Amino acid sequence: MLLAAALVSGLAIGAMYGLLALGYHVTWVVSRSVNFAQGSVMMLGAVIAFSLMLGWGWPWPLALPAALAGCAGFGVVLERVAVRPFRARGSESWLMATVAAGMLVENAALFVFGKEPRGMPSALARHPLMLFGAGILPLHLVILLTGLGLAGAFLVATRATPYGKALLAVVQNPRAAQLMGIDATRMTVFAYALSSALAGLAGILIAPLINVSADMGFVFGIKGFAAAILGGLETPSGVVLAGLLLGLAEASITALIGSGATVMASFGLVILTLYFRPHGLFGRAEIRKV
Amino acid sequence: MRRTIGPCVAGGLGLAAVLALAAAWLDDYQALVLGEVGLIAIIGVGLNVLIGLSGQMSIGQVAFQAIGAYTVALITAVAPQLFWPALALGVLLAALGGFLLALPAVRLKGPYLAMITIAAAFVVEHAIIAWKGLTGGANGIAQGSGVPLPWGDASAQALAGLIVLVAAAVFLAYAVFARSRLGLALAAVRDSETAAAAIGLDTVALKCLAFAIAAGLAGLAGGFFAPLTGFISPESFPLSASILDVLAVMMGGTEAVLGPLYGAVVVVLLPEMLAGLAEYRLLFVGGLLLIALLIAPAGIAGALARWRRGRGEAPASPPASLDLAAFLALEPRREAALAAVGLTHTFGGLRAVADFSATFPAGAVTALIGPNGAGKSTVLNLLSGFYRADAGGIFLDGRAAGRLGAWQRARRGLARGFQTALLFDGLSARDNVLVALRRGRAVGGMARDIAGRLLAVAGFEGDPGALAGSLGPRARRQVEIARALALRPHVLLLDEPAAGLTTAERGPLARLIREIAAAGVAVVLVEHDLAFVMEVSDQIVVLDRGQVIAAGPPEAIKADAVVQAAYLGTRAAMRPAAAAKRAPGRAVMLNATGITAGYGGAPVVEDVSFAVAAGETLAILGANGAGKSTLLAAIVGLITPRAGSVEFDGGDVTGFSAANLAARGLVLVPEGRQVFPELTVRDNLRLGAFARRTWPDRSELDAVFDRFPRLAERSRQRAGLLSGGEQQMLAIARGLLARPRVLLLDEPSLGLAPQIAERLFADLATLAAEGLTMVVVDQMATLALGIAERAIVLENGRVTHSGSAADLAADTGLAAAYLGGTGARPLVSPAL
Amino acid sequence: MTFGISPRFFAIAAGFGLALGLSPHPARADPPPIPIGLVAALSGQSAVSGDAITRGLAVAIDEINAAGGVLGRPLELIRRDDESNPGKGIAAARELISRDHVVAFFGGIDTPVSIALVPIANKEKTPFIGVWAAGTGITRNGASPNYVFRVSAVDALVDQRLLRYAVTVARAKHPGLMLIDNPWGESNHAGLMAAAKATGITLAGAESFETGDADMTAQLARLKQAGADCLILVGNAAPAAEVIRSLDRMGWDVPVISHWGISGGRFPELAGPSAAKVAFVQTYSFFKTSAKGEAVLTELEKKYPAIKGPADVVAPVGTANAYDAMHLLALALAKAGSTEGPALQAALEALPPYDGLIKRYDPAFTATNHDALGPDDYLMVHFADNRIVPVD
């Protein structure tokens, strides 16, 4: 019973990691860059949704898309300001630039939103269902299904649609992609918008479980990144699966050994995994012909 | 730059000494801030070794800083007098930690590498928390004792001064290290691991070393951190501090010695100066960092350097030549320097090489020829150790070498060049040679001189101090050959060394190759230009589908019927399309007027005008560097022309994006195997139709596969696994799937075996006959003229001739002068 | 590679040096104000606590300055953010002491930061008055003379009180401990173990959690299996709320008795309806009416428009403790007749009786006891809606 409870909530947390990891995946496959402010965008999603729903009294069917659009818009701006200038010069400084942008957003939120953590009420997080002797919130299941569903949708999109293939082609050979009529810039902007919307969605979904605060995203951002790396960054199903595994590992370590060992053990596992599988659990080596 | 190091060192040390003394007048807090600047600068130098020199990354330096700090704090808590030994131990332990982390990390790149270092920071932080018995857990340790100096414990001011001096010493050490053999080797690994292995550098060991150095310096900073702040806890080493360390180096500039100093000054002092803003501080810091990264991409040091530029190196006087034989110091031996027995290699399920056996005698040139995808490059990679053979043996100087890695074989005297010359782009041409040279016998202070002479031997005429990344393709090949020679090789492998060279340029190359062989080196050559091969080779090995189908002296190969059938093909009738003249008065499909274009600096193409009528084929001819590719790029919108206009199908499309034009049917097949390597062949082809917004159906793909059967065989493989020639076919096939209204082809025959090139042009002729409008640029002028109705000739970016294809083809004098001779010389010698 | 130091670098370095040395200070009025420092969390998760402390100090300073200041000089508060990080706290304290020449400084909510500041206060002979962090070792640090004082709860004493409440009111036989994984949790772990041993109670077990943890059911399930019949909770508002919600999720109805960390944020909002069942300890409640309480509340409402009643005094203990501590410091300055550290320390140890907001201090500190508040000054409270009201 002890483990069952841990596993269920571990899966839901893992699905969050998966959503964030999916965001890292999208920008990576399109532009070989990632948004290290992903955690801050996640916070942004939760903060916007909270402010709209509790501050302005919007109903959630309105607030949710508005918050996602806000995040996507932020992604567009971020790409323009903190990613494109650096990629255009062939510099890797987008890494640090997005970190700085994340700092900026987090501190701005601190002033606009306030310093205190706030509680996000949710009908889905009120009454637990009892399964296997453990309480599961309906929200847990929603998060899990959202994560798996989006991973599946991504897989289908990149495997079977021209647009998906075009997304993948851009980074492999930008010049050739342009010559095929694929607008590389637009694809990259789209990827950043999508990635940010995913992070925002993760933030909104998790908010009723962990509260809304300006610094809620930092740890999640890093763990989502860990999931993306574990999964191998290249395959949407891989990164979501890795997110679930990471969530499960954390929950079982906490349940079996204790909370003090969780971070050490889970990141230790990341190091070990990368030692044996340098391209992640589900990734494969890029072709490097001599 | 080297010459100016002396006075600068003196100046730097002097400044450090003054600063250290000035610390005595600071108050406690200022001393603390000065000390922090020093410590971040020390960590920054370590990161500079890791990021700037070796091209890696770590966002986990706090882990090593914590190891150093805790080592010192724990030991001095028991024995305060043991500070210095404790510091040394802390540095060692941190370096060891860095080395251990490097074991998995050196195989990782980019975000994977960032992640593993982040993970390390977390693991160390939480290990300290968990190991309460030793570390005091989250409560931390108060550092009671200071740093013992001869006159007693250091005050805050003395400690700050001491840290300044230590930091100065670290900077000095870095300046020396960066110019040293190891520093150059690290930079070589950063620029190209493949090429580094090819000159005998142990890339894994070098990257581990960089990690250990960076970690050791972080440990050094940590060791001073404990007495400086008087208290350490796991929270003293948060991940955000690591990020700040990296930011400091990035902002300072990873290229410059003093970059970390500038960065440390900014990241420490900026928040201090903004202290009055209290809680708004971090907001400003984030914004300012972003702005700084945007306006100073090369960091503060880079911006300063740009500011005072102009002190370039004086142009070198042409160096004296080198007695190559004496330098290589090899007796011509007729025994086999390199031998392969029964090599087999499979690649993505396909057998690329099967049972390949050959001997490559010393002092002789052996050429490997064969159609595209025959496995020539794979054989070179097996011989040089970049691929491991599934079966078979390789013997280098009579000793088994099949199990050695590439760098080990290089150390045993095997040098090689690459299909696209792989240089260390961040190093000067001379340093590219220098870093390989030092593997040989001691040459002492002569090294620079010898490197210059080797460049001259290879025909390099540019500035030896110029960055390799700024060199043109021909100069890159010359530098690569010079670098290979610097190894004093017994065996030299060259992959298409003559590709892209004009006949005039091929002569000196052939002489150089003969000279190298004459010095006793076994030269192995992969090359498509048969005339060139016949001229330089002592023996020829012919491959087809991974198997040796013939081997022997050139004369024998020429006469071999099997070779003729497999490789050279029979010259098919080539002029059906051109002969069938279409009616005059057709609409102009593409009209370029007064195009001037380039990539910054002087224009590459000036005032070029031409028009192509619907259904017409135009050939654009010209020597290497005449501006053909630039012209095409300007027309399809890859670059914006500086002047002139492009009309397509009656509308002005000047300044339209390439993607937009492609969607309208103006399609360029670019030069040089431009495929999407991670997508399958089939998906590559499908994307050709992206601009049409329809997915090609099976019959359309089948039609392509009929035309290119090699692609059909490999349709489910990732395109990156195809051979160079196969990739070229794929690029052309993909262009056709766009159903272009005007198709522009840039060097379609480059890298194709003669037989394939001929078949390709036959196909293009068919397309022309079917009414497709085409513009073809090709070095093989006979082929291009064979299918074109009209042609223009570019010289130095201007049109010098234009006329009907038949007239230009007949004008052999013109061909010899402007077409680099390839036009004058039949593609395949009729004597064959 | 360049190893040149250009004249421009000197210019930049000099510029920075100038900026560091001459960063603007408030213009010195005549007579010069007496600078007093605060090192507390002004940003991050615990920022609310820093604000609460600031309010208490500011109201007290306004009162003192309105009455003519101390030693003929007004008091001036200089705040520095420790970002809840001991390293930042140390830098901030050094800066306050050596550059701003504060005569004494107050500390914030974080025990790790306060612990780290103890050696500095004693070395620099500058009184350090804690107004929130309850870690036992902060005042009981073994130094002599000891420059660290506190007007706040003390973990060792709070722990005794919590356990006593668990046994007598909640009728627990095997309390289980849920502790935050930081030095504050460790301090209470030791305190609760000692208290349990002294009273002969066997604890069901002790579990820890991290601030960011999104689910505590694993730890709680282990305590439940071990037979816990009551939970003693030590943690700040956000993670403690997560504990309560995890309890709800498990459907485990168990009495929860908490340290006061949960009063530092919007605990009722975060924890949901079950927040009301948590009994916790406070040093003061603005709902507890007294003449002085009314007066301070009026001042707070005047100075901070966001405060419209006792319910809006977020994190009230910080404000109340800081208010009393500031007045005690002013008394000590007056008694010492000097701003020198040693004189001030001696004066603090021999203060006359003072009627404060929380209680009558008679006296506040002695040479052996640097804690102004004791077990009798704690009251057990719970949330009723958003108000903190006494349990009984």
Short mmCIF file of N, CA and C in Angstrom, two decimals, chain B residues 29-68:
data_model
loop_
_atom_site.label_atom_id
_atom_site.label_comp_id
_atom_site.label_asym_id
_atom_site.label_seq_id
_atom_site.Cartn_x
_atom_site.Cartn_y
_atom_site.Cartn_z
N TYR B 29 34.57 44.49 4.66
CA TYR B 29 33.61 44.10 3.64
C TYR B 29 34.21 44.21 2.25
N GLN B 30 34.94 45.31 2.03
CA GLN B 30 35.58 45.47 0.72
C GLN B 30 36.58 44.35 0.48
N ALA B 31 37.28 43.95 1.56
CA ALA B 31 38.24 42.86 1.43
C ALA B 31 37.51 41.59 1.03
N LEU B 32 36.35 41.37 1.64
CA LEU B 32 35.56 40.18 1.30
C LEU B 32 35.17 40.20 -0.18
N VAL B 33 34.74 41.37 -0.65
CA VAL B 33 34.32 41.47 -2.04
C VAL B 33 35.51 41.25 -2.97
N LEU B 34 36.66 41.86 -2.62
CA LEU B 34 37.85 41.67 -3.45
C LEU B 34 38.22 40.19 -3.50
N GLY B 35 38.16 39.54 -2.32
CA GLY B 35 38.47 38.12 -2.26
C GLY B 35 37.52 37.32 -3.14
N GLU B 36 36.24 37.68 -3.12
CA GLU B 36 35.27 36.95 -3.94
C GLU B 36 35.55 37.12 -5.42
N VAL B 37 35.93 38.34 -5.80
CA VAL B 37 36.30 38.55 -7.21
C VAL B 37 37.44 37.62 -7.58
N GLY B 38 38.44 37.56 -6.69
CA GLY B 38 39.60 36.71 -6.95
C GLY B 38 39.20 35.26 -7.10
N LEU B 39 38.32 34.78 -6.20
CA LEU B 39 37.95 33.37 -6.23
C LEU B 39 37.15 33.04 -7.49
N ILE B 40 36.21 33.92 -7.84
CA ILE B 40 35.42 33.65 -9.05
C ILE B 40 36.32 33.69 -10.27
N ALA B 41 37.33 34.58 -10.23
CA ALA B 41 38.26 34.63 -11.35
C ALA B 41 39.05 33.33 -11.45
N ILE B 42 39.44 32.76 -10.30
CA ILE B 42 40.19 31.50 -10.32
C ILE B 42 39.32 30.39 -10.91
N ILE B 43 38.07 30.30 -10.42
CA ILE B 43 37.16 29.30 -10.99
C ILE B 43 36.99 29.55 -12.48
N GLY B 44 36.93 30.85 -12.84
CA GLY B 44 36.75 31.22 -14.24
C GLY B 44 37.91 30.76 -15.11
N VAL B 45 39.13 30.85 -14.59
CA VAL B 45 40.27 30.37 -15.38
C VAL B 45 40.11 28.87 -15.63
N GLY B 46 39.69 28.15 -14.60
CA GLY B 46 39.45 26.71 -14.78
C GLY B 46 38.40 26.46 -15.85
N LEU B 47 37.33 27.25 -15.79
CA LEU B 47 36.28 27.09 -16.80
C LEU B 47 36.78 27.49 -18.18
N ASN B 48 37.72 28.43 -18.20
CA ASN B 48 38.29 28.84 -19.47
C ASN B 48 39.06 27.70 -20.11
N VAL B 49 39.76 26.93 -19.28
CA VAL B 49 40.44 25.74 -19.79
C VAL B 49 39.40 24.78 -20.36
N LEU B 50 38.31 24.64 -19.60
CA LEU B 50 37.29 23.65 -19.99
C LEU B 50 36.48 24.13 -21.20
N ILE B 51 35.98 25.37 -21.12
CA ILE B 51 35.08 25.87 -22.16
C ILE B 51 35.88 26.44 -23.34
N GLY B 52 36.79 27.36 -23.00
CA GLY B 52 37.51 28.06 -24.05
C GLY B 52 38.49 27.17 -24.79
N LEU B 53 39.30 26.43 -24.03
CA LEU B 53 40.34 25.63 -24.67
C LEU B 53 39.81 24.31 -25.18
N SER B 54 39.10 23.56 -24.31
CA SER B 54 38.76 22.21 -24.73
C SER B 54 37.34 22.09 -25.27
N GLY B 55 36.58 23.21 -25.24
CA GLY B 55 35.27 23.19 -25.88
C GLY B 55 34.23 22.37 -25.16
N GLN B 56 34.40 22.15 -23.87
CA GLN B 56 33.40 21.44 -23.11
C GLN B 56 32.65 22.42 -22.22
N MET B 57 31.95 21.91 -21.24
CA MET B 57 31.07 22.79 -20.46
C MET B 57 30.83 22.13 -19.12
N SER B 58 30.74 22.93 -18.09
CA SER B 58 30.33 22.38 -16.80
C SER B 58 29.50 23.40 -16.07
N ILE B 59 28.31 23.01 -15.67
CA ILE B 59 27.48 23.87 -14.84
C ILE B 59 27.47 23.29 -13.44
N GLY B 60 28.53 22.56 -13.10
CA GLY B 60 28.55 21.94 -11.78
C GLY B 60 29.82 22.24 -11.01
N GLN B 61 30.45 23.40 -11.33
CA GLN B 61 31.73 23.68 -10.67
C GLN B 61 31.58 23.83 -9.16
N VAL B 62 30.41 24.19 -8.67
CA VAL B 62 30.24 24.31 -7.22
C VAL B 62 30.54 23.00 -6.52
N ALA B 63 30.29 21.88 -7.20
CA ALA B 63 30.57 20.59 -6.57
C ALA B 63 32.03 20.52 -6.16
N PHE B 64 32.91 20.96 -7.05
CA PHE B 64 34.35 20.86 -6.77
C PHE B 64 34.79 21.95 -5.80
N GLN B 65 34.11 23.09 -5.91
CA GLN B 65 34.39 24.16 -4.96
C GLN B 65 34.05 23.67 -3.55
N ALA B 66 32.92 22.97 -3.44
CA ALA B 66 32.51 22.45 -2.13
C ALA B 66 33.50 21.41 -1.63
N ILE B 67 33.99 20.57 -2.52
CA ILE B 67 34.96 19.55 -2.09
C ILE B 67 36.20 20.23 -1.50
N GLY B 68 36.70 21.25 -2.21
CA GLY B 68 37.87 21.97 -1.70
C GLY B 68 37.58 22.65 -0.38
#
